[in-house]
mmCIF file of C-alpha atoms in Angstrom:
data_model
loop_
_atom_site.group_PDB
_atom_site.id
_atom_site.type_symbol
_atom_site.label_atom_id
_atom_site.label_comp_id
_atom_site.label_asym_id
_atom_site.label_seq_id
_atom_site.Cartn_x
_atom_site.Cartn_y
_atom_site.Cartn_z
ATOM 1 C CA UNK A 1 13.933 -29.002 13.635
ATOM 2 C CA UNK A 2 13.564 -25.463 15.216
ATOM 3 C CA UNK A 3 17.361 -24.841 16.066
ATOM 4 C CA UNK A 4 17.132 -21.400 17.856
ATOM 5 C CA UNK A 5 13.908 -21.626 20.115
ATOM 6 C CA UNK A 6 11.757 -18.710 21.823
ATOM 7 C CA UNK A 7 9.847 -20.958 23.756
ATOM 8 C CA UNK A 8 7.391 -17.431 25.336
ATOM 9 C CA UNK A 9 5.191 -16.031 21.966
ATOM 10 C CA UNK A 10 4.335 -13.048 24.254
ATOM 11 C CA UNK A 11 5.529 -11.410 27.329
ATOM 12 C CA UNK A 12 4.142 -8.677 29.321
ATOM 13 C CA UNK A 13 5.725 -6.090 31.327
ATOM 14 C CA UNK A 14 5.106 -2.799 33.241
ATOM 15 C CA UNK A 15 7.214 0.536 32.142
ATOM 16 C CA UNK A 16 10.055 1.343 34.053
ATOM 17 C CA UNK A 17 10.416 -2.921 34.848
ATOM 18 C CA UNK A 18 12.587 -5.110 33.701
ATOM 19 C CA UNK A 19 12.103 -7.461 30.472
ATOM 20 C CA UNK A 20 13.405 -10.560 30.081
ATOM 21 C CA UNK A 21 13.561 -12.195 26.991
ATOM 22 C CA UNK A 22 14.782 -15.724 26.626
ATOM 23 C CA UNK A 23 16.087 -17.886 24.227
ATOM 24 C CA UNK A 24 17.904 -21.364 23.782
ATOM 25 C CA UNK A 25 19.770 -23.142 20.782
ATOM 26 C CA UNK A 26 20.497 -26.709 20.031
ATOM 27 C CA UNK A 27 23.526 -26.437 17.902
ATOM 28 C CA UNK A 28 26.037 -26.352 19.299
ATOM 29 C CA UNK A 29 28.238 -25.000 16.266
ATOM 30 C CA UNK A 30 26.473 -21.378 17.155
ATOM 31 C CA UNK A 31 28.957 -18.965 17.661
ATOM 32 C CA UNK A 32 27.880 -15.500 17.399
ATOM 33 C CA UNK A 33 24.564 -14.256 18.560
ATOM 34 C CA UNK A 34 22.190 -11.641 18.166
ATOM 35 C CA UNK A 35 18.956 -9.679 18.867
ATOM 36 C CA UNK A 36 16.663 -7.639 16.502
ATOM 37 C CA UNK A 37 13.426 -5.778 17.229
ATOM 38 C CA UNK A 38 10.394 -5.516 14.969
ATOM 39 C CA UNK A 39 7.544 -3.093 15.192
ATOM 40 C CA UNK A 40 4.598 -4.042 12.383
ATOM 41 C CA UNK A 41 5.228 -2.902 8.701
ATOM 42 C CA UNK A 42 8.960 -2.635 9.087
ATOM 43 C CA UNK A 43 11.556 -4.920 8.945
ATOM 44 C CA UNK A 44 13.716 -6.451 11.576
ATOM 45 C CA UNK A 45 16.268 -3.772 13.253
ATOM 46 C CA UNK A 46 19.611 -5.323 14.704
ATOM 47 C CA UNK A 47 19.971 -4.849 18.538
ATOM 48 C CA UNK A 48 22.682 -6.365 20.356
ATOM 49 C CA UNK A 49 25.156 -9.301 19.382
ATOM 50 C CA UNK A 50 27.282 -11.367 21.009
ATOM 51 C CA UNK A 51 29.994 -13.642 20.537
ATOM 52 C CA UNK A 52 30.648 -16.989 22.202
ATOM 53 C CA UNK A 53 33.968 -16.036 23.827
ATOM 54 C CA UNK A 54 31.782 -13.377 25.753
ATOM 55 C CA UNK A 55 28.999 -14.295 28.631
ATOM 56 C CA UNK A 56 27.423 -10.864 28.772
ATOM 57 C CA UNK A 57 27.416 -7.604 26.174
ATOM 58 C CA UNK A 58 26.098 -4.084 27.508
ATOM 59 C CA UNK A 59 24.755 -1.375 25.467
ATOM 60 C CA UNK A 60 22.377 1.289 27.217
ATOM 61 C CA UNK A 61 19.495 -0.015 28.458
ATOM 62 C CA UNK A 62 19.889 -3.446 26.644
ATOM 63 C CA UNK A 63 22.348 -6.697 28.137
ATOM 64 C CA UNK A 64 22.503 -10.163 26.365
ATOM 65 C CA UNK A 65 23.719 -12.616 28.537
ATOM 66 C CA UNK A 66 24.989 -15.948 27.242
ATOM 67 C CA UNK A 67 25.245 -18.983 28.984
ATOM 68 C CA UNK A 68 27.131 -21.290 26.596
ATOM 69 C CA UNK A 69 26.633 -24.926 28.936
ATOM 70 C CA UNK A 70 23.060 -24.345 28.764
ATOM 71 C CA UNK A 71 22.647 -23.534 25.341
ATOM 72 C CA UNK A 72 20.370 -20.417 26.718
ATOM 73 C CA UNK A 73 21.245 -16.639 25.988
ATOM 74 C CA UNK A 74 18.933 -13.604 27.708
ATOM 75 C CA UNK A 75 17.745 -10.164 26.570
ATOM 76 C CA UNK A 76 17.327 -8.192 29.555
ATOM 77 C CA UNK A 77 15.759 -4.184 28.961
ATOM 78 C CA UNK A 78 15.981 -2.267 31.793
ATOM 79 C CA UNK A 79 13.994 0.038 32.215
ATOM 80 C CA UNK A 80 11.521 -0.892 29.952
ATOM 81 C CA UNK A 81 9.987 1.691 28.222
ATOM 82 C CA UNK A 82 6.411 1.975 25.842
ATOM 83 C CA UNK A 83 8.400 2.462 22.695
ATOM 84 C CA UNK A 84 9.676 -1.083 23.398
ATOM 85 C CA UNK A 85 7.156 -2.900 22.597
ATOM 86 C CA UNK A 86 7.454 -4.887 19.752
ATOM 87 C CA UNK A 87 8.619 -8.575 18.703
ATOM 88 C CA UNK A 88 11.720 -9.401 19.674
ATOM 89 C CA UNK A 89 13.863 -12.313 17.508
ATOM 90 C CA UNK A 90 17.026 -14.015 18.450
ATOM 91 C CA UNK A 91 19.308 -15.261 15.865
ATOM 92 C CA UNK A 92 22.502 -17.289 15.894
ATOM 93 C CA UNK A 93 24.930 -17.961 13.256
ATOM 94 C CA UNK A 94 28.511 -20.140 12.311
ATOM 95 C CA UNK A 95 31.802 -18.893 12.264
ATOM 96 C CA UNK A 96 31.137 -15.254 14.303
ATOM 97 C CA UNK A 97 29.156 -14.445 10.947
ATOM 98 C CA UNK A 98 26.359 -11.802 10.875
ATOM 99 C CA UNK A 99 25.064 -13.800 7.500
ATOM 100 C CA UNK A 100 23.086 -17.434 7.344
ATOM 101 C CA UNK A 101 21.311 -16.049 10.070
ATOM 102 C CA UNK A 102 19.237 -18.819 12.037
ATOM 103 C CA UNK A 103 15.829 -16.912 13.759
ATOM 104 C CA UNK A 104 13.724 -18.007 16.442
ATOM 105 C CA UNK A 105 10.018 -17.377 16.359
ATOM 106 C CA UNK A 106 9.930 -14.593 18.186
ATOM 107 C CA UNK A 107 8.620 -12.714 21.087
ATOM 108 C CA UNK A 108 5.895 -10.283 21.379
ATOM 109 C CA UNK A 109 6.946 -7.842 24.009
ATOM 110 C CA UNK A 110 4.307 -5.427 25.336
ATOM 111 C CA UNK A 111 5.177 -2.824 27.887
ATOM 112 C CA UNK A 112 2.135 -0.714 29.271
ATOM 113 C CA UNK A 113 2.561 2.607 30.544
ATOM 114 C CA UNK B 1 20.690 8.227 3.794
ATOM 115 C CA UNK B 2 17.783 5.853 2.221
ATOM 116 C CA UNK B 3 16.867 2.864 3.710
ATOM 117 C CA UNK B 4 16.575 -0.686 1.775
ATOM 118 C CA UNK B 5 13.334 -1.014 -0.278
ATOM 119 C CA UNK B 6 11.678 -3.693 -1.205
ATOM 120 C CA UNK B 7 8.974 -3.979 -4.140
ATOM 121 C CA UNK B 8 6.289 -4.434 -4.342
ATOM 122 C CA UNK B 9 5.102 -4.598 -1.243
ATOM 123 C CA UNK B 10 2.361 -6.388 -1.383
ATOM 124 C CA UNK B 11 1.399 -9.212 -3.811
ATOM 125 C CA UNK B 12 -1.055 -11.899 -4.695
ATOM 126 C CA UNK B 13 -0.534 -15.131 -7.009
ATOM 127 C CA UNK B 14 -2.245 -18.012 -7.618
ATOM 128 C CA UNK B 15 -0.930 -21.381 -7.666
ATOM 129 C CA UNK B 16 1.116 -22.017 -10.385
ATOM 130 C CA UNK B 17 2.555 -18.582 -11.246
ATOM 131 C CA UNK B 18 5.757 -17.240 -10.586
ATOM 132 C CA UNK B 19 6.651 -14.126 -8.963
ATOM 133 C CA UNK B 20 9.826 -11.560 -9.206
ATOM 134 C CA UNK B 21 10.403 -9.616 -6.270
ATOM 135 C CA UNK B 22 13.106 -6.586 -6.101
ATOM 136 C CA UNK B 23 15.577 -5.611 -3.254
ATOM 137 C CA UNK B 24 17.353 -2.433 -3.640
ATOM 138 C CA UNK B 25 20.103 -2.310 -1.216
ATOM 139 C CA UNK B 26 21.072 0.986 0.638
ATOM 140 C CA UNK B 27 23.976 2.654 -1.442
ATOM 141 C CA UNK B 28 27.269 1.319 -1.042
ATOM 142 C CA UNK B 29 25.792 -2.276 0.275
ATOM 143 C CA UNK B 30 27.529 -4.710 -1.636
ATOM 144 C CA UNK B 31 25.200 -7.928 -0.183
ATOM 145 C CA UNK B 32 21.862 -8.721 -0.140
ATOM 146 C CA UNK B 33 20.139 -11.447 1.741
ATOM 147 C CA UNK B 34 16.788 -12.634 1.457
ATOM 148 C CA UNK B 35 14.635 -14.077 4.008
ATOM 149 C CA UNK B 36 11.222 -15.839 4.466
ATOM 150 C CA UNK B 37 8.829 -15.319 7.430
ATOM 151 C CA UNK B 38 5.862 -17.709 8.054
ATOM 152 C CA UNK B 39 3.660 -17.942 11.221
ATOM 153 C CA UNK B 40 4.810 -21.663 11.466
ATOM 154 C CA UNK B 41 8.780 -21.465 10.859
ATOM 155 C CA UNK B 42 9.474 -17.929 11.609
ATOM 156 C CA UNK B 43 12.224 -16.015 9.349
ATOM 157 C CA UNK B 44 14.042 -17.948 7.755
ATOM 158 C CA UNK B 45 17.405 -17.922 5.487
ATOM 159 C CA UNK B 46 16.586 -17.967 1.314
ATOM 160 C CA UNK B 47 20.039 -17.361 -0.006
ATOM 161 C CA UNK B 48 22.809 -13.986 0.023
ATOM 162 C CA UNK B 49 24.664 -12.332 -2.724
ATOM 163 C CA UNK B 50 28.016 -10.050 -2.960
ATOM 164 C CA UNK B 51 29.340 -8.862 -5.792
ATOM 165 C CA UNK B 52 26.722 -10.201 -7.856
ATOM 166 C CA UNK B 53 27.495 -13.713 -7.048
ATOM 167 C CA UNK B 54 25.240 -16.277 -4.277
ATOM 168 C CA UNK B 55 27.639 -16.330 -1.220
ATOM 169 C CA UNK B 56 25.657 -18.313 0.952
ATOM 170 C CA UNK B 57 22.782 -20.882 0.364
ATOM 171 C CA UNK B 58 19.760 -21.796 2.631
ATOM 172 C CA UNK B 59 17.295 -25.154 2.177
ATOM 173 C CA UNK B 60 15.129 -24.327 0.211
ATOM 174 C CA UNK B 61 13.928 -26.123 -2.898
ATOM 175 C CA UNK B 62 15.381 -24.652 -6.181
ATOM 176 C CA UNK B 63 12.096 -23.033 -7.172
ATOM 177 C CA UNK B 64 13.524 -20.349 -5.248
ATOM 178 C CA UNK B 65 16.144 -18.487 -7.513
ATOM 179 C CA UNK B 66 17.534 -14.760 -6.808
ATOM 180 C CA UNK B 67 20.024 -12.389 -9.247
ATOM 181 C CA UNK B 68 22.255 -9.309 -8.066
ATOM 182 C CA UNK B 69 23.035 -6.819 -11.003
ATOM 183 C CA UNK B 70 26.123 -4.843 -10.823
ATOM 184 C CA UNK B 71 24.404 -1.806 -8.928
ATOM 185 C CA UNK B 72 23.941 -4.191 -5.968
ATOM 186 C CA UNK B 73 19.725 -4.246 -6.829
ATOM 187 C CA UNK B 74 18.567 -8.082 -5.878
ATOM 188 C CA UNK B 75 15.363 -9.543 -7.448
ATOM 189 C CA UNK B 76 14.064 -13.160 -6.108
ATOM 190 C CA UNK B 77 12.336 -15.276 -8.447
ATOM 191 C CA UNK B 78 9.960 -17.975 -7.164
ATOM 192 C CA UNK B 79 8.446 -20.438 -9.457
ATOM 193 C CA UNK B 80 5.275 -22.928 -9.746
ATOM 194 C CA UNK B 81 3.595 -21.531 -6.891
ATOM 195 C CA UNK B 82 2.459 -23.050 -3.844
ATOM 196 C CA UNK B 83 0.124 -22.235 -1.737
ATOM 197 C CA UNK B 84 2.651 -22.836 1.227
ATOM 198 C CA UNK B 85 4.904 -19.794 -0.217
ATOM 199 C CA UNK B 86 2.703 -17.118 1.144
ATOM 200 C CA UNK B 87 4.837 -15.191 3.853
ATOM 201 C CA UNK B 88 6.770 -12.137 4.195
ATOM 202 C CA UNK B 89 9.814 -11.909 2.288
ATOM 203 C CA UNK B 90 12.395 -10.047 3.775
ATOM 204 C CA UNK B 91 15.734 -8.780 2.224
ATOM 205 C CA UNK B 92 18.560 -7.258 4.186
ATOM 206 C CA UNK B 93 21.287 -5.706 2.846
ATOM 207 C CA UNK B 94 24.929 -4.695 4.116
ATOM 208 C CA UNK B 95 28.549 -3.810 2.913
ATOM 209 C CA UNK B 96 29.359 -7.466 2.574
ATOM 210 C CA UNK B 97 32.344 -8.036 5.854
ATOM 211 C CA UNK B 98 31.425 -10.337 7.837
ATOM 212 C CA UNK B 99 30.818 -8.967 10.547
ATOM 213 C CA UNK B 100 28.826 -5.896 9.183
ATOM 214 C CA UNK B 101 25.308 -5.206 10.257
ATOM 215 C CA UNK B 102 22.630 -5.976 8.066
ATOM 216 C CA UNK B 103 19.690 -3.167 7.433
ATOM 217 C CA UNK B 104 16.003 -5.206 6.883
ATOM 218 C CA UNK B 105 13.667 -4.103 4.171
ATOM 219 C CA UNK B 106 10.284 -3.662 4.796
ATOM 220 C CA UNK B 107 9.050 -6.903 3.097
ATOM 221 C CA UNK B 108 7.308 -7.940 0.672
ATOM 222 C CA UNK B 109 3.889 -9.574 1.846
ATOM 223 C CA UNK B 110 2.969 -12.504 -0.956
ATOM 224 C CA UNK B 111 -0.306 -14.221 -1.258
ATOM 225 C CA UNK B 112 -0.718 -17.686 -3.544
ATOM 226 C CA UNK B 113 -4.373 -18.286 -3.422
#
C-alpha cells in the first residue's frame, strides 16, 4: 500500500514557467514533510520541508504548500530553470522526524530552455 | 568537506549469495540510514543507526542486516539472494537530531542474476 503517492511519473515545463509538482498521502499520522531532488548518478538532495502546523514554506524560488484536509501537499518552482530538471520525490514522516522517511515514486521534471 | 560514499558502487550477485555493502558517513555524522530504490516501490526505508546501535527499523525481511562501527562507517549485509533485491541502495547519513538533514550517498547499484 503506496502511502505517499506521486500520481504524474513525468512533467514537462518551459524555462522561466512555473512547475508544479504534486503529491498526496493516506496516513494520516504524517506530520512533517519534505522534498528532495535527484539528478542521475547521485543521490537524493533535501529541498524543502514542512511541518503540519504550517500550510505553506518559502525558500527562493521553491514553495511547498500543504493542504492537510486533503491529504495533498505541492512543490511549486518558480521560475523554472534548465538546471531543474531532474526527479523530484516527496517524503513524509511521524513525529516531525527527518528519519523513517516514507518516499513517493517520484517525478521526472524536465524544463526545456 | 567530503560527501557520504558508498562502496562499491556497482555490483552483481547471483541468487543465493550474499552481499556486504559499506556507507561511510560524512565526518561528524553520527547516523546512517539505508534505503532501497526499485522501479516498482520507489525508495524505500531498510533500517538507521546512531551510535552504533539500529534506531529505527523498516519491513523488511531479516535477510537484510546492517552494523555501525564506532567511526560512524555502516556496512549492510543482505543474505540468500533474490532476484527481487536488485535496486539501488541508498545510505544517508546525518548528525543524528531529529530534525537534522540527511546527506544521500551515491548508491550502490546491485544486480542478482
Amino acid at each position: 500500500d503506496q502511502q505517499v503517492k506521486q500520481n504524474s511519473p513525468s512533467l514537462s515545463v518551459q524555462e522561466g514557467r512555473i512547475s508544479i509538482l504534486n503529491c498526496d498521502y493516506t496516513n494520516s499520522m504524517f506530520d512533517y514533510f519534505l522534498w528532495y531532488k535527484k539528478y542521475p548518478a547521485e543521490g537524493p538532495t533535501f529541498l524543502i520541508s514542512i511541518s503540519s502546523i504550517k500550510d505553506k514554506n518559502e525558500d527562493g524560488r521553491f514553495t511547498v504548500f500543504l493542504n492537510k484536509s486533503a491529504k495533498h501537499l505541492s512543490l511549486h518552482i518558480v521560475p523554472s530553470q534548465p538546471g531543474d530538471s531532474a526527479v523530484y520525490f516527496c517524503a513524509a514522516s511521524v513525529g516531525g522526524s527527518n528519519y523513517k522517511l516514507t518516499f513517493g515514486k517520484g517525478t521526472l521534471l524536465t524544463v526545456n530552455p | 568537506k567530503a560527501g557520504v560514499t558508498q562502496t562499491p558502487r556497482y555490483l552483481i550477485k547471483t541468487r543465493g549469495q550474499q552481499v556486504t555493502l559499506s556507507c561511510s558517513p560524512i565526518s561528524g555524522h553520527r547516523s546512517v540510514s539505508w534505503y532501497q530504490q526499485t522501479p516498482g516501490q520507489g525508495l524505500q526505508f531498510l533500517f538507521e543507526y546512531f551510535s552504533e546501535t539500529q534506531r529505527n527499523k523498516g519491513n523488511f525481511p531479516g535477510r537484510f542486516s546492517g552494523r555501525q562501527f564506532s567511526n560512524s562507517r555502516s556496512e549492510m549485509n543482505v543474505s540468500t539472494l533474490e532476484l527481487g533485491d536488485s535496486a539501488l541502495y541508498l545510505c544517508a547519513s546525518s548528525t543524528g537530531t531529529v530534525t537534522d538533514t540527511q546527506y544521500f550517498g551515491p548508491g550502490t547499484r546491485l544486480t542478482v542474476l
